[in-house]
Amino acid sequence: MKHPTPQPFGSEDTMKHTTRAAQKNSRECMVCGIENDFGLKASFYQTENNELIACFTPQKFHQSYPNITHGGITAAILDETIGRAIMVFYDGNTFGVTLELNVKYKKPVPYGVELKAIGRISSDNGRIFEGTGELYLPDGTVAAEAQGKFMKRQIDQITTDDFTTNDWFVPAGVPDEITL
């Protein structure tokens, strides 16, 4: 399946993104679980440009060095954001299971402030797709970039009906626009 070519980042018209839908959260996931006391509690929003934006606020217990979020947390949010970006083109039950992930760290990532990650699909070839993403600091600076290769999986191949019935839901409220 051919997807639109992503637009370059950093131009003025790419900093504001109109949202069109929220993706589902779970209760216990380390990245999107709203009841996971140590999770990121990230929310994911599909944009009209067929990208996915994650909004989250890492906490002190996500740190590595003082005042810096652990690099594994940075990798996790980029992994989740790119892997979920496939849902923009399919449905809320099509996931990406990570086969490869390459992260380039550019700036220290603080905790205690809202951060945003954006992901997009760069190629979609049957069961395998590839994508790219960036993690943005509050001032719009790119702190990390990633590219990855994923295998498409349906949620019923990963978990049980009990999970999708009781622990997989769309959060309330979708912002009209997100600024990076």
Short mmCIF file of C-alpha atoms in Angstrom, two decimals:
data_model
loop_
_atom_site.label_atom_id
_atom_site.label_comp_id
_atom_site.label_asym_id
_atom_site.label_seq_id
_atom_site.Cartn_x
_atom_site.Cartn_y
_atom_site.Cartn_z
CA MET A 1 0.00 0.00 0.00
CA LYS A 2 1.35 3.42 -0.95
CA HIS A 3 1.20 6.12 1.73
CA PRO A 4 1.70 9.87 1.26
CA THR A 5 5.27 11.12 1.43
CA PRO A 6 5.88 12.78 4.82
CA GLN A 7 6.51 16.50 4.76
CA PRO A 8 9.85 17.78 6.08
CA PHE A 9 9.91 19.06 9.61
CA GLY A 10 10.94 22.48 10.79
CA SER A 11 8.97 24.57 8.33
CA GLU A 12 6.39 26.93 9.79
CA ASP A 13 3.41 25.10 8.32
CA THR A 14 4.35 21.78 9.96
CA MET A 15 4.38 23.01 13.55
CA LYS A 16 0.58 23.05 14.00
CA HIS A 17 -1.26 19.79 13.38
CA THR A 18 -5.02 19.42 13.11
CA THR A 19 -6.23 16.25 14.81
CA ARG A 20 -8.97 14.01 13.46
CA ALA A 21 -9.19 11.19 16.03
CA ALA A 22 -7.81 9.83 19.27
CA GLN A 23 -6.43 6.32 19.46
CA LYS A 24 -7.29 3.93 22.26
CA ASN A 25 -5.44 3.70 25.56
CA SER A 26 -5.12 0.73 27.84
CA ARG A 27 -5.17 0.50 31.60
CA GLU A 28 -1.73 -1.05 32.28
CA CYS A 29 0.60 -0.45 29.29
CA MET A 30 3.91 1.16 30.24
CA VAL A 31 3.44 3.78 27.52
CA CYS A 32 -0.34 4.39 27.24
CA GLY A 33 -1.71 2.78 30.41
CA ILE A 34 -3.73 5.35 32.32
CA GLU A 35 -3.76 3.25 35.51
CA ASN A 36 -0.06 2.30 35.42
CA ASP A 37 1.42 4.32 38.30
CA PHE A 38 4.88 4.27 36.69
CA GLY A 39 3.82 4.55 33.05
CA LEU A 40 3.94 7.50 30.69
CA LYS A 41 0.15 7.75 30.31
CA ALA A 42 0.65 8.90 26.70
CA SER A 43 -2.30 9.93 24.56
CA PHE A 44 -2.17 9.40 20.79
CA TYR A 45 -3.85 11.58 18.17
CA GLN A 46 -4.18 10.98 14.45
CA THR A 47 -3.66 14.07 12.31
CA GLU A 48 -5.22 15.14 9.05
CA ASN A 49 -1.75 14.64 7.50
CA ASN A 50 -1.89 10.91 8.34
CA GLU A 51 0.66 11.16 11.12
CA LEU A 52 0.36 10.21 14.77
CA ILE A 53 1.23 12.50 17.68
CA ALA A 54 1.87 11.27 21.21
CA CYS A 55 1.52 13.68 24.14
CA PHE A 56 3.01 12.71 27.51
CA THR A 57 4.85 14.04 30.55
CA PRO A 58 7.70 11.89 31.88
CA GLN A 59 8.17 11.97 35.64
CA LYS A 60 11.16 11.94 37.99
CA PHE A 61 10.98 8.14 38.29
CA HIS A 62 11.64 7.96 34.51
CA GLN A 63 15.06 9.61 34.94
CA SER A 64 18.55 8.31 34.27
CA TYR A 65 20.93 11.15 35.08
CA PRO A 66 19.58 13.92 37.34
CA ASN A 67 16.87 15.93 35.55
CA ILE A 68 17.11 13.80 32.39
CA THR A 69 14.62 11.20 31.18
CA HIS A 70 16.18 7.78 30.59
CA GLY A 71 17.09 7.02 26.96
CA GLY A 72 15.06 3.81 27.15
CA ILE A 73 11.94 5.88 27.81
CA THR A 74 12.76 7.99 24.74
CA ALA A 75 13.12 4.80 22.68
CA ALA A 76 9.87 3.40 24.10
CA ILE A 77 7.75 6.43 23.18
CA LEU A 78 9.22 6.57 19.66
CA ASP A 79 8.73 2.82 19.24
CA GLU A 80 5.09 3.02 20.34
CA THR A 81 4.33 6.11 18.26
CA ILE A 82 5.77 4.72 15.03
CA GLY A 83 4.29 1.27 15.65
CA ARG A 84 0.83 2.75 16.23
CA ALA A 85 1.05 5.02 13.18
CA ILE A 86 -0.09 2.09 11.03
CA MET A 87 -3.56 2.42 12.63
CA VAL A 88 -3.96 5.73 10.79
CA PHE A 89 -4.25 3.73 7.54
CA TYR A 90 -6.09 0.64 8.79
CA ASP A 91 -8.14 0.40 11.95
CA GLY A 92 -7.72 0.57 15.70
CA ASN A 93 -7.01 -3.16 15.78
CA THR A 94 -3.92 -3.20 13.51
CA PHE A 95 -0.65 -2.81 15.41
CA GLY A 96 3.02 -2.83 14.64
CA VAL A 97 5.21 -5.32 16.46
CA THR A 98 8.78 -4.05 16.45
CA LEU A 99 11.35 -5.90 14.36
CA GLU A 100 14.04 -3.19 14.36
CA LEU A 101 14.37 0.24 15.94
CA ASN A 102 17.20 2.71 15.43
CA VAL A 103 17.22 5.79 17.68
CA LYS A 104 19.48 8.84 17.33
CA TYR A 105 19.71 10.91 20.50
CA LYS A 106 20.34 14.60 19.86
CA LYS A 107 19.49 16.49 23.08
CA PRO A 108 18.87 15.63 26.73
CA VAL A 109 15.18 15.00 27.42
CA PRO A 110 13.84 16.63 30.61
CA TYR A 111 11.08 15.21 32.79
CA GLY A 112 8.20 17.08 34.41
CA VAL A 113 7.22 18.87 31.17
CA GLU A 114 4.85 17.86 28.41
CA LEU A 115 6.65 16.35 25.43
CA LYS A 116 5.38 15.29 22.04
CA ALA A 117 6.44 12.60 19.62
CA ILE A 118 5.30 12.29 16.05
CA GLY A 119 5.39 9.19 13.88
CA ARG A 120 4.56 8.34 10.29
CA ILE A 121 4.65 5.39 7.93
CA SER A 122 7.33 5.56 5.23
CA SER A 123 6.61 2.22 3.52
CA ASP A 124 3.95 -0.46 3.79
CA ASN A 125 4.69 -3.79 2.14
CA GLY A 126 2.14 -6.40 3.15
CA ARG A 127 2.92 -7.72 6.61
CA ILE A 128 5.98 -5.47 7.08
CA PHE A 129 5.99 -1.69 7.31
CA GLU A 130 8.57 0.96 8.13
CA GLY A 131 8.23 4.32 9.79
CA THR A 132 10.05 7.30 11.21
CA GLY A 133 9.48 9.63 14.13
CA GLU A 134 10.83 12.42 16.29
CA LEU A 135 10.59 13.40 19.94
CA TYR A 136 10.11 17.15 20.45
CA LEU A 137 11.10 19.26 23.44
CA PRO A 138 8.67 21.99 24.61
CA ASP A 139 10.53 24.64 22.57
CA GLY A 140 10.08 22.62 19.35
CA THR A 141 13.64 21.27 19.24
CA VAL A 142 14.03 17.66 18.11
CA ALA A 143 15.58 15.68 20.97
CA ALA A 144 15.62 12.28 19.26
CA GLU A 145 14.82 10.67 15.92
CA ALA A 146 13.97 7.06 15.16
CA GLN A 147 13.29 4.77 12.28
CA GLY A 148 11.96 1.28 12.57
CA LYS A 149 10.66 -1.82 10.88
CA PHE A 150 7.49 -3.46 12.18
CA MET A 151 5.26 -6.45 11.48
CA LYS A 152 1.50 -5.86 11.28
CA ARG A 153 -0.51 -7.78 13.85
CA GLN A 154 -4.20 -7.71 14.74
CA ILE A 155 -5.02 -7.10 18.39
CA ASP A 156 -6.73 -10.50 18.64
CA GLN A 157 -3.37 -12.10 17.67
CA ILE A 158 -1.70 -10.35 20.60
CA THR A 159 -4.26 -10.45 23.43
CA THR A 160 -7.67 -11.73 24.52
CA ASP A 161 -11.23 -10.51 24.00
CA ASP A 162 -11.30 -9.70 27.72
CA PHE A 163 -8.59 -7.07 27.18
CA THR A 164 -10.32 -5.42 24.21
CA THR A 165 -13.65 -5.37 26.07
CA ASN A 166 -12.44 -4.15 29.47
CA ASP A 167 -9.03 -2.51 29.06
CA TRP A 168 -8.89 -0.92 25.60
CA PHE A 169 -10.80 2.35 25.17
CA VAL A 170 -10.77 5.81 23.60
CA PRO A 171 -9.97 8.51 26.18
CA ALA A 172 -12.29 11.47 26.58
CA GLY A 173 -11.49 14.68 24.74
CA VAL A 174 -9.59 15.18 21.52
CA PRO A 175 -7.79 18.49 21.01
CA ASP A 176 -8.61 20.21 17.71
CA GLU A 177 -4.98 21.12 17.15
CA ILE A 178 -1.57 20.15 18.54
CA THR A 179 1.46 22.42 18.24
CA LEU A 180 4.96 20.96 18.18
#
